[in-house]
């Protein structure tokens, strides 16, 4: 017997998860159950309408799952999947949940518990009938504990498909993986995502379903390709939705360092001799902090109200002059840019401001601050300039995430324990339409007309803005931060980030209103079970759990 499990966030429902369930029900054998682990009960009714009597739904997370997420929220990088433990932990906890159910069923001598437990990503769409014969090629060969997708041209496996033989040691691998998360050992590894952890935990008894196959996208070389397609990555999902034609790629701006890497390393070396105080990780606090950038629609009168109310004001360097002109002395100012022009921002530095200065900043600017007796605190902005050997001298002062001061600054404040941000001047757009044909020095478009869409399940809205490549890069970073909900962010004004946060707030309110109208859930026995069905033997091991992710981890 085989059981397949998967999980997905609520906002993936209309993007790919619904299509995955529909295609599974249409093409997979009826005696192979699909076990779905949801974040909460919001999508339970939608799943129930699609799934078959022998399929199962589990709503919520168990205590270990909740504890891991709560304990480590904020640690994930916003840009590098290799350092995203929380984002990729849900798969492992879902697999463990099913394994626990199977083990409980065995204790009760249930006869038809599965021997093979298959994880399949929720963005895999079944495209043709699946037979037991075809599945034989997708399972571990005799004596092996697990079947997986190896990648010879990448530094870790593809874990969109994992097939564990629970009679040949598959459960040992699952338990090793889950212990990496329960004990926070995942953070001891070079990479934190589930594929890296799987490669670390699997035994020699393994079946590589794509042995010797080329490329990073490996599913098409697997035996599952005969009946399914893996829509891996954002571009594939947009194609899947019909939002994009395959030949079109969404605009993606990649940033690069503004000065040569050798110059950055030289700046760090000099500043490590100058700067005496270095930031370190601080305890999380409940204080709301005001961060001001220099967007053209900056509402200075609103910032003044925050200042008069006693709120801490943090300035991105370009906003400093405008704040000082109206009588606001910021609590802190953040510097990141390594270019010489930063010197002009510190010509007459205010000693009443805390200066949070990246070690890559021009040493002359740092010297000016120190000579004036300013309160200077250094941090290392990880920028991929091969600077690791230098920054290891102050390992707790390294701050990842964000290509510009406005975005990296939030991670600097996160290092100090702040999680609640009110943002002003985060417009990331222009107020008037520019000449869209104008090119920069490299012959690339200088300006863009971009449409920003809110794809919240309960608020579908969009607006068009005029922007620059630098602003688009910052938008992409902020979009990821907001989507991952690692902070409480409010943005004010009429630009891109205020539009995004307002759309999310409206969507969240509508979602809460819907949840308030949901009637209490009946027992799954009355919904998913039929007399003598396969699922009837699973009712105790796989209950409809209502342990929501928002629940107190100790309840």
Tab-separated table of C-alpha atoms in Angstrom, residues 21-481:
chain	number	residue	atom	x	y	z
A	21	UNK	CA	-5.760	18.141	-5.712
A	22	UNK	CA	-8.108	18.072	-8.697
A	23	UNK	CA	-5.539	16.361	-10.901
A	24	UNK	CA	-4.645	13.831	-8.183
A	25	UNK	CA	-8.272	12.841	-7.672
A	26	UNK	CA	-8.777	12.550	-11.425
A	27	UNK	CA	-5.772	10.393	-12.272
A	28	UNK	CA	-4.504	8.505	-9.207
A	29	UNK	CA	-5.769	5.049	-8.143
A	30	UNK	CA	-8.588	5.224	-5.624
A	31	UNK	CA	-6.772	2.951	-3.184
A	32	UNK	CA	-3.893	5.422	-2.810
A	33	UNK	CA	-4.973	8.108	-0.329
A	34	UNK	CA	-3.835	11.713	-0.508
A	35	UNK	CA	-3.241	13.126	2.985
A	36	UNK	CA	-3.258	16.940	3.075
A	37	UNK	CA	-1.834	18.974	5.951
A	38	UNK	CA	-3.317	22.495	6.103
A	39	UNK	CA	-2.080	25.428	8.165
A	40	UNK	CA	-5.564	25.868	9.678
A	41	UNK	CA	-9.185	25.036	8.868
A	42	UNK	CA	-9.795	27.907	6.432
A	43	UNK	CA	-9.518	25.673	3.345
A	44	UNK	CA	-11.051	22.566	4.885
A	45	UNK	CA	-14.397	22.948	3.122
A	46	UNK	CA	-12.689	23.603	-0.219
A	47	UNK	CA	-10.547	20.472	0.143
A	48	UNK	CA	-13.483	18.356	1.243
A	49	UNK	CA	-15.368	19.201	-1.953
A	50	UNK	CA	-12.502	17.795	-4.040
A	51	UNK	CA	-11.053	14.870	-2.087
A	52	UNK	CA	-12.335	11.317	-2.171
A	53	UNK	CA	-13.687	9.342	0.824
A	54	UNK	CA	-10.356	7.601	1.371
A	55	UNK	CA	-8.336	10.838	1.330
A	56	UNK	CA	-7.619	12.807	4.483
A	57	UNK	CA	-7.206	16.368	5.743
A	58	UNK	CA	-5.358	17.469	8.852
A	59	UNK	CA	-5.887	21.075	9.957
A	60	UNK	CA	-3.167	22.804	11.946
A	61	UNK	CA	0.308	22.098	13.245
A	62	UNK	CA	1.464	19.952	16.125
A	63	UNK	CA	3.297	21.456	19.097
A	64	UNK	CA	6.827	20.719	17.820
A	65	UNK	CA	5.949	22.436	14.547
A	66	UNK	CA	4.520	25.530	16.242
A	67	UNK	CA	7.425	25.722	18.678
A	68	UNK	CA	10.024	25.586	15.885
A	69	UNK	CA	8.367	28.364	13.900
A	70	UNK	CA	7.808	30.610	16.917
A	71	UNK	CA	11.311	29.997	18.221
A	72	UNK	CA	13.008	30.833	14.930
A	73	UNK	CA	10.805	33.381	13.183
A	74	UNK	CA	12.909	36.154	11.736
A	75	UNK	CA	15.997	34.005	11.203
A	76	UNK	CA	15.303	33.227	7.545
A	77	UNK	CA	17.074	35.181	4.845
A	78	UNK	CA	14.644	37.075	2.625
A	79	UNK	CA	16.680	36.528	-0.522
A	80	UNK	CA	18.666	33.293	-0.162
A	81	UNK	CA	16.655	30.050	-0.044
A	82	UNK	CA	19.723	28.293	1.339
A	83	UNK	CA	19.198	30.132	4.631
A	84	UNK	CA	15.429	29.626	4.983
A	85	UNK	CA	14.805	27.027	7.664
A	86	UNK	CA	11.305	28.118	8.695
A	87	UNK	CA	10.038	28.438	5.126
A	88	UNK	CA	11.020	24.870	4.275
A	89	UNK	CA	10.310	23.161	7.607
A	90	UNK	CA	6.600	22.560	6.952
A	91	UNK	CA	7.229	19.653	4.588
A	92	UNK	CA	9.265	17.748	7.165
A	93	UNK	CA	6.722	18.260	9.941
A	94	UNK	CA	3.893	17.164	7.619
A	95	UNK	CA	5.744	13.956	6.732
A	96	UNK	CA	6.396	13.266	10.406
A	97	UNK	CA	2.716	13.825	11.196
A	98	UNK	CA	1.695	11.089	8.779
A	99	UNK	CA	4.432	8.762	10.034
A	100	UNK	CA	3.128	9.184	13.592
A	101	UNK	CA	-0.376	8.266	12.398
A	102	UNK	CA	0.953	5.173	10.663
A	103	UNK	CA	2.882	4.093	13.750
A	104	UNK	CA	-0.237	4.496	15.904
A	105	UNK	CA	-2.245	2.443	13.423
A	106	UNK	CA	0.330	-0.344	13.578
A	107	UNK	CA	0.029	-0.440	17.367
A	108	UNK	CA	-3.693	-1.053	16.942
A	109	UNK	CA	-2.985	-3.842	14.438
A	110	UNK	CA	-4.644	-2.043	11.535
A	111	UNK	CA	-4.027	-4.289	8.554
A	112	UNK	CA	-3.855	-1.892	5.611
A	113	UNK	CA	-1.436	0.808	6.759
A	114	UNK	CA	0.904	1.925	3.986
A	115	UNK	CA	4.346	0.497	3.493
A	116	UNK	CA	5.397	3.397	1.254
A	117	UNK	CA	4.950	7.002	2.335
A	118	UNK	CA	5.389	9.416	-0.582
A	119	UNK	CA	5.902	13.153	-0.267
A	120	UNK	CA	4.836	15.064	-3.397
A	121	UNK	CA	5.095	18.854	-3.676
A	122	UNK	CA	1.765	20.642	-3.995
A	123	UNK	CA	2.863	22.290	-7.244
A	124	UNK	CA	3.053	18.920	-9.017
A	125	UNK	CA	0.139	18.519	-11.425
A	126	UNK	CA	-0.828	15.034	-12.562
A	127	UNK	CA	-1.426	14.999	-16.304
A	128	UNK	CA	-2.142	11.325	-17.133
A	129	UNK	CA	-3.575	8.220	-15.450
A	130	UNK	CA	-1.276	6.788	-12.770
A	131	UNK	CA	-1.003	3.020	-12.503
A	132	UNK	CA	0.482	0.825	-9.817
A	133	UNK	CA	2.827	-0.527	-12.456
A	134	UNK	CA	4.123	2.947	-13.278
A	135	UNK	CA	4.611	3.718	-9.584
A	136	UNK	CA	6.967	0.771	-9.151
A	137	UNK	CA	9.621	2.789	-10.992
A	138	UNK	CA	9.074	5.719	-8.615
A	139	UNK	CA	9.657	3.806	-5.369
A	140	UNK	CA	12.852	2.631	-3.661
A	141	UNK	CA	14.324	-0.434	-5.246
A	142	UNK	CA	14.201	-3.570	-3.152
A	143	UNK	CA	16.136	-3.128	0.075
A	144	UNK	CA	16.484	0.667	-0.155
A	145	UNK	CA	14.956	3.010	2.401
A	146	UNK	CA	14.106	5.957	0.170
A	147	UNK	CA	13.793	7.077	-3.459
A	148	UNK	CA	14.624	10.683	-4.351
A	149	UNK	CA	15.718	13.000	-7.175
A	150	UNK	CA	19.480	13.464	-7.228
A	151	UNK	CA	21.126	16.329	-9.117
A	152	UNK	CA	24.669	15.889	-10.351
A	153	UNK	CA	24.874	19.531	-11.439
A	154	UNK	CA	23.714	21.060	-8.156
A	155	UNK	CA	24.914	20.939	-4.572
A	156	UNK	CA	21.787	19.274	-3.163
A	157	UNK	CA	18.955	16.973	-4.166
A	158	UNK	CA	15.483	17.935	-5.414
A	159	UNK	CA	12.966	16.910	-2.752
A	160	UNK	CA	9.720	17.502	-4.633
A	161	UNK	CA	9.329	13.709	-4.520
A	162	UNK	CA	10.453	11.518	-1.634
A	163	UNK	CA	9.284	7.908	-1.390
A	164	UNK	CA	10.053	6.222	1.935
A	165	UNK	CA	9.895	2.451	2.450
A	166	UNK	CA	8.748	2.217	6.058
A	167	UNK	CA	9.726	-1.445	6.265
A	168	UNK	CA	13.316	-0.845	5.152
A	169	UNK	CA	14.392	2.121	7.252
A	170	UNK	CA	12.451	5.006	5.726
A	171	UNK	CA	11.107	5.980	9.138
A	172	UNK	CA	14.676	6.291	10.456
A	173	UNK	CA	15.448	8.959	7.843
A	174	UNK	CA	12.240	10.859	8.640
A	175	UNK	CA	13.009	10.854	12.363
A	176	UNK	CA	16.574	12.033	11.744
A	177	UNK	CA	15.240	14.920	9.673
A	178	UNK	CA	12.635	15.960	12.231
A	179	UNK	CA	15.215	15.891	15.033
A	180	UNK	CA	17.305	18.414	13.089
A	181	UNK	CA	14.404	20.839	13.480
A	182	UNK	CA	13.231	19.956	16.974
A	183	UNK	CA	16.780	20.419	18.305
A	184	UNK	CA	17.547	23.457	16.067
A	185	UNK	CA	20.474	21.516	14.616
A	186	UNK	CA	19.370	22.679	11.169
A	187	UNK	CA	21.171	25.967	11.858
A	188	UNK	CA	24.479	24.171	12.298
A	189	UNK	CA	24.544	23.286	8.597
A	190	UNK	CA	25.957	25.225	5.672
A	191	UNK	CA	22.414	25.401	4.248
A	192	UNK	CA	19.139	25.316	6.200
A	193	UNK	CA	16.493	24.095	3.743
A	194	UNK	CA	14.866	20.640	3.752
A	195	UNK	CA	16.721	19.291	0.711
A	196	UNK	CA	20.075	19.935	2.372
A	197	UNK	CA	18.837	18.313	5.588
A	198	UNK	CA	17.566	15.304	3.638
A	199	UNK	CA	20.946	14.842	1.969
A	200	UNK	CA	22.549	14.974	5.403
A	201	UNK	CA	20.156	12.411	6.904
A	202	UNK	CA	19.506	9.777	4.254
A	203	UNK	CA	21.313	6.466	4.458
A	204	UNK	CA	23.333	4.563	1.899
A	205	UNK	CA	20.178	2.557	1.194
A	206	UNK	CA	18.773	5.000	-1.322
A	207	UNK	CA	17.454	4.978	-4.880
A	208	UNK	CA	18.399	7.951	-7.048
A	209	UNK	CA	15.588	8.236	-9.603
A	210	UNK	CA	17.593	10.683	-11.744
A	211	UNK	CA	21.067	9.210	-11.557
A	212	UNK	CA	23.464	11.079	-13.872
A	213	UNK	CA	20.789	13.339	-15.339
A	214	UNK	CA	21.842	16.925	-16.187
A	215	UNK	CA	20.578	20.277	-15.011
A	216	UNK	CA	18.969	21.842	-11.982
A	217	UNK	CA	15.369	21.207	-13.066
A	218	UNK	CA	15.405	17.442	-12.830
A	219	UNK	CA	11.752	16.322	-12.632
A	220	UNK	CA	11.445	15.916	-16.398
A	221	UNK	CA	14.154	13.230	-16.235
A	222	UNK	CA	12.351	11.224	-13.544
A	223	UNK	CA	9.893	8.337	-13.989
A	224	UNK	CA	7.157	10.637	-12.598
A	225	UNK	CA	7.457	12.767	-15.735
A	226	UNK	CA	5.419	10.180	-17.609
A	227	UNK	CA	2.309	11.220	-15.676
A	228	UNK	CA	3.030	14.636	-14.078
A	229	UNK	CA	4.634	18.073	-14.354
A	230	UNK	CA	6.421	19.904	-11.548
A	231	UNK	CA	5.655	23.634	-11.766
A	232	UNK	CA	8.703	24.612	-9.770
A	233	UNK	CA	9.444	28.289	-9.195
A	234	UNK	CA	7.418	31.506	-9.642
A	235	UNK	CA	7.746	31.685	-13.422
A	236	UNK	CA	6.379	28.164	-13.893
A	237	UNK	CA	3.447	28.956	-11.601
A	238	UNK	CA	2.579	32.088	-13.554
A	239	UNK	CA	2.653	30.100	-16.775
A	240	UNK	CA	0.442	27.518	-15.096
A	241	UNK	CA	-2.121	30.186	-14.192
A	242	UNK	CA	-2.118	31.597	-17.694
A	243	UNK	CA	-0.805	34.911	-16.403
A	244	UNK	CA	2.314	34.636	-18.526
A	245	UNK	CA	3.198	32.931	-21.741
A	246	UNK	CA	6.191	30.592	-21.372
A	247	UNK	CA	8.388	32.856	-23.481
A	248	UNK	CA	7.848	35.838	-21.156
A	249	UNK	CA	9.786	36.101	-17.915
A	250	UNK	CA	8.594	38.426	-15.112
A	251	UNK	CA	10.823	41.441	-14.529
A	252	UNK	CA	13.530	40.522	-12.050
A	253	UNK	CA	16.231	42.997	-11.154
A	254	UNK	CA	19.467	41.499	-9.871
A	255	UNK	CA	21.643	43.833	-7.840
A	256	UNK	CA	25.419	43.988	-7.723
A	257	UNK	CA	27.944	45.737	-5.526
A	258	UNK	CA	28.464	49.390	-6.423
A	259	UNK	CA	32.264	49.272	-6.025
A	260	UNK	CA	34.787	46.463	-6.659
A	261	UNK	CA	34.925	43.661	-4.097
A	262	UNK	CA	38.543	44.439	-3.272
A	263	UNK	CA	37.574	47.981	-2.303
A	264	UNK	CA	34.800	46.676	-0.066
A	265	UNK	CA	37.235	44.388	1.727
A	266	UNK	CA	39.686	47.249	2.169
A	267	UNK	CA	36.935	49.409	3.715
A	268	UNK	CA	36.064	46.603	6.137
A	269	UNK	CA	39.660	46.133	7.214
A	270	UNK	CA	40.129	49.842	7.935
A	271	UNK	CA	36.784	50.236	9.706
A	272	UNK	CA	37.447	47.236	11.919
A	273	UNK	CA	40.355	49.238	13.315
A	274	UNK	CA	38.269	52.427	13.699
A	275	UNK	CA	34.924	51.182	15.008
A	276	UNK	CA	34.939	50.043	18.634
A	277	UNK	CA	31.246	49.230	19.122
A	278	UNK	CA	29.598	46.432	17.146
A	279	UNK	CA	25.938	45.432	17.017
A	280	UNK	CA	24.907	42.073	18.423
A	281	UNK	CA	21.626	40.178	18.529
A	282	UNK	CA	19.209	41.649	21.076
A	283	UNK	CA	16.072	40.299	22.719
A	284	UNK	CA	12.824	40.840	20.795
A	285	UNK	CA	10.828	43.857	21.962
A	286	UNK	CA	7.263	45.102	21.450
A	287	UNK	CA	8.246	48.681	20.625
A	288	UNK	CA	6.964	50.248	17.422
A	289	UNK	CA	9.688	52.062	15.515
A	290	UNK	CA	9.361	54.629	12.710
A	291	UNK	CA	11.642	54.212	9.681
A	292	UNK	CA	11.838	57.098	7.212
A	293	UNK	CA	13.124	56.807	3.663
A	294	UNK	CA	13.258	59.634	1.120
A	295	UNK	CA	10.481	58.821	-1.317
A	296	UNK	CA	8.948	61.772	-3.225
A	297	UNK	CA	5.603	61.319	-1.405
A	298	UNK	CA	7.113	61.366	2.079
A	299	UNK	CA	4.499	62.730	4.509
A	300	UNK	CA	6.683	64.810	6.810
A	301	UNK	CA	3.726	66.162	8.778
A	302	UNK	CA	2.741	62.592	9.725
A	303	UNK	CA	6.316	61.809	10.730
A	304	UNK	CA	6.297	64.908	12.937
A	305	UNK	CA	3.207	63.570	14.719
A	306	UNK	CA	5.060	60.331	15.411
A	307	UNK	CA	8.055	62.316	16.674
A	308	UNK	CA	5.914	64.464	18.979
A	309	UNK	CA	4.299	61.288	20.312
A	310	UNK	CA	7.716	60.160	21.507
A	311	UNK	CA	8.310	57.454	18.897
A	312	UNK	CA	11.854	56.558	17.874
A	313	UNK	CA	12.587	57.857	14.364
A	314	UNK	CA	15.203	56.084	12.227
A	315	UNK	CA	16.427	57.820	9.087
A	316	UNK	CA	17.685	56.259	5.887
A	317	UNK	CA	20.555	58.544	4.903
A	318	UNK	CA	18.739	60.435	2.114
A	319	UNK	CA	15.911	61.346	4.501
A	320	UNK	CA	18.189	62.776	7.197
A	321	UNK	CA	18.443	66.313	5.797
A	322	UNK	CA	14.680	66.636	5.240
A	323	UNK	CA	13.967	65.499	8.796
A	324	UNK	CA	16.496	67.889	10.309
A	325	UNK	CA	15.054	70.808	8.288
A	326	UNK	CA	11.663	70.466	9.995
A	327	UNK	CA	13.134	70.028	13.456
A	328	UNK	CA	13.246	66.232	13.800
A	329	UNK	CA	16.393	64.734	15.278
A	330	UNK	CA	16.247	61.013	14.488
A	331	UNK	CA	17.023	58.470	17.157
A	332	UNK	CA	19.309	56.731	14.646
A	333	UNK	CA	20.579	57.001	11.082
A	334	UNK	CA	21.563	53.964	9.004
A	335	UNK	CA	24.466	54.015	6.552
A	336	UNK	CA	25.178	51.209	4.070
A	337	UNK	CA	26.491	52.589	0.767
A	338	UNK	CA	30.267	52.104	0.267
A	339	UNK	CA	30.618	54.884	-2.329
A	340	UNK	CA	32.448	58.156	-1.547
A	341	UNK	CA	29.335	60.330	-1.847
A	342	UNK	CA	28.276	59.171	1.633
A	343	UNK	CA	30.821	61.678	2.959
A	344	UNK	CA	28.461	64.579	2.226
A	345	UNK	CA	25.784	63.098	4.479
A	346	UNK	CA	28.112	63.273	7.482
A	347	UNK	CA	29.840	66.623	6.921
A	348	UNK	CA	28.311	68.112	10.082
A	349	UNK	CA	27.183	65.026	12.000
A	350	UNK	CA	24.761	65.313	14.926
A	351	UNK	CA	26.170	63.762	18.114
A	352	UNK	CA	22.620	63.191	19.403
A	353	UNK	CA	22.012	60.576	16.700
A	354	UNK	CA	23.031	56.919	16.955
A	355	UNK	CA	24.901	56.106	13.733
A	356	UNK	CA	24.415	52.506	12.563
A	357	UNK	CA	27.217	52.117	10.045
A	358	UNK	CA	28.039	49.208	7.744
A	359	UNK	CA	31.696	48.191	7.797
A	360	UNK	CA	31.806	48.632	4.016
A	361	UNK	CA	31.060	52.383	4.259
A	362	UNK	CA	33.870	54.659	3.067
A	363	UNK	CA	36.418	54.871	5.937
A	364	UNK	CA	36.644	58.659	5.510
A	365	UNK	CA	32.957	59.008	6.418
A	366	UNK	CA	33.388	56.787	9.480
A	367	UNK	CA	36.429	58.826	10.540
A	368	UNK	CA	34.384	62.048	10.282
A	369	UNK	CA	31.729	60.616	12.592
A	370	UNK	CA	34.243	59.368	15.138
A	371	UNK	CA	36.249	62.597	15.127
A	372	UNK	CA	33.039	64.509	15.871
A	373	UNK	CA	32.436	62.307	18.916
A	374	UNK	CA	29.398	60.585	17.446
A	375	UNK	CA	27.908	57.382	18.846
A	376	UNK	CA	28.894	54.925	16.087
A	377	UNK	CA	27.864	51.264	16.030
A	378	UNK	CA	29.154	49.000	13.289
A	379	UNK	CA	27.583	46.037	11.550
A	380	UNK	CA	28.675	43.829	8.663
A	381	UNK	CA	26.388	43.880	5.617
A	382	UNK	CA	26.793	40.503	3.939
A	383	UNK	CA	27.177	41.483	0.267
A	384	UNK	CA	28.939	38.528	-1.344
A	385	UNK	CA	32.248	40.317	-1.837
A	386	UNK	CA	34.224	37.349	-0.502
A	387	UNK	CA	34.433	39.240	2.776
A	388	UNK	CA	33.558	36.305	5.073
A	389	UNK	CA	37.055	35.860	6.525
A	390	UNK	CA	37.035	39.499	7.635
A	391	UNK	CA	33.532	39.620	9.074
A	392	UNK	CA	34.081	36.455	11.124
A	393	UNK	CA	35.953	38.685	13.586
A	394	UNK	CA	32.530	39.964	14.699
A	395	UNK	CA	30.259	37.028	13.724
A	396	UNK	CA	27.204	38.263	15.623
A	397	UNK	CA	27.317	41.600	13.803
A	398	UNK	CA	26.612	40.170	10.336
A	399	UNK	CA	23.305	41.358	8.858
A	400	UNK	CA	21.876	39.663	5.754
A	401	UNK	CA	18.988	40.745	3.544
A	402	UNK	CA	18.259	43.922	1.606
A	403	UNK	CA	20.262	45.456	-1.234
A	404	UNK	CA	19.640	49.098	-0.293
A	405	UNK	CA	19.736	51.059	2.952
A	406	UNK	CA	15.934	51.230	3.110
A	407	UNK	CA	15.614	47.435	3.085
A	408	UNK	CA	18.858	46.367	4.804
A	409	UNK	CA	18.046	48.869	7.536
A	410	UNK	CA	15.014	46.828	8.601
A	411	UNK	CA	17.267	43.833	9.167
A	412	UNK	CA	19.666	45.998	11.168
A	413	UNK	CA	16.769	47.029	13.411
A	414	UNK	CA	15.628	43.410	13.568
A	415	UNK	CA	19.083	42.611	14.956
A	416	UNK	CA	18.283	45.082	17.759
A	417	UNK	CA	15.026	43.262	18.520
A	418	UNK	CA	12.499	45.420	16.652
A	419	UNK	CA	9.654	43.600	14.876
A	420	UNK	CA	7.039	46.353	14.478
A	421	UNK	CA	7.749	48.897	11.754
A	422	UNK	CA	5.897	51.965	10.506
A	423	UNK	CA	7.438	53.045	7.203
A	424	UNK	CA	7.311	56.506	5.651
A	425	UNK	CA	8.719	57.500	2.275
A	426	UNK	CA	8.915	53.908	1.018
A	427	UNK	CA	7.361	54.936	-2.303
A	428	UNK	CA	9.837	53.232	-4.681
A	429	UNK	CA	8.206	55.047	-7.591
A	430	UNK	CA	8.093	58.345	-9.441
A	431	UNK	CA	5.304	60.914	-9.251
A	432	UNK	CA	5.279	61.715	-12.984
A	433	UNK	CA	5.604	59.532	-16.056
A	434	UNK	CA	9.207	59.539	-17.347
A	435	UNK	CA	10.508	58.884	-20.835
A	436	UNK	CA	10.287	55.088	-20.879
A	437	UNK	CA	12.599	54.954	-23.899
A	438	UNK	CA	15.506	56.511	-22.022
A	439	UNK	CA	18.515	54.213	-21.437
A	440	UNK	CA	21.143	54.129	-18.714
A	441	UNK	CA	24.935	54.078	-19.220
A	442	UNK	CA	24.822	50.342	-19.933
A	443	UNK	CA	22.106	50.650	-22.549
A	444	UNK	CA	19.442	49.181	-20.256
A	445	UNK	CA	16.048	50.810	-19.628
A	446	UNK	CA	16.396	53.627	-17.117
A	447	UNK	CA	12.716	53.647	-16.190
A	448	UNK	CA	9.989	51.032	-16.031
A	449	UNK	CA	6.226	51.025	-16.016
A	450	UNK	CA	5.279	48.154	-13.734
A	451	UNK	CA	1.982	46.758	-12.519
A	452	UNK	CA	1.959	45.572	-8.905
A	453	UNK	CA	-0.700	43.001	-8.072
A	454	UNK	CA	-1.999	41.911	-4.687
A	455	UNK	CA	-2.783	38.210	-4.922
A	456	UNK	CA	-4.208	37.833	-1.420
A	457	UNK	CA	-6.994	35.241	-1.440
A	458	UNK	CA	-9.439	37.890	-0.229
A	459	UNK	CA	-8.195	41.013	-1.975
A	460	UNK	CA	-7.310	40.883	-5.644
A	461	UNK	CA	-6.138	44.373	-6.650
A	462	UNK	CA	-3.440	46.006	-8.753
A	463	UNK	CA	-1.928	49.376	-9.581
A	464	UNK	CA	0.546	50.660	-12.143
A	465	UNK	CA	3.621	52.669	-11.150
A	466	UNK	CA	6.633	54.291	-12.817
A	467	UNK	CA	9.875	53.172	-11.259
A	468	UNK	CA	13.606	52.567	-11.688
A	469	UNK	CA	15.684	49.398	-11.615
A	470	UNK	CA	17.001	50.213	-8.135
A	471	UNK	CA	13.479	50.759	-6.798
A	472	UNK	CA	12.174	47.570	-8.433
A	473	UNK	CA	14.919	45.583	-6.692
A	474	UNK	CA	13.847	47.060	-3.354
A	475	UNK	CA	10.189	46.319	-4.136
A	476	UNK	CA	11.062	42.677	-4.793
A	477	UNK	CA	12.820	42.437	-1.445
A	478	UNK	CA	9.981	44.146	0.430
A	479	UNK	CA	7.430	41.957	-1.312
A	480	UNK	CA	9.169	38.855	0.015
A	481	UNK	CA	9.351	40.309	3.536
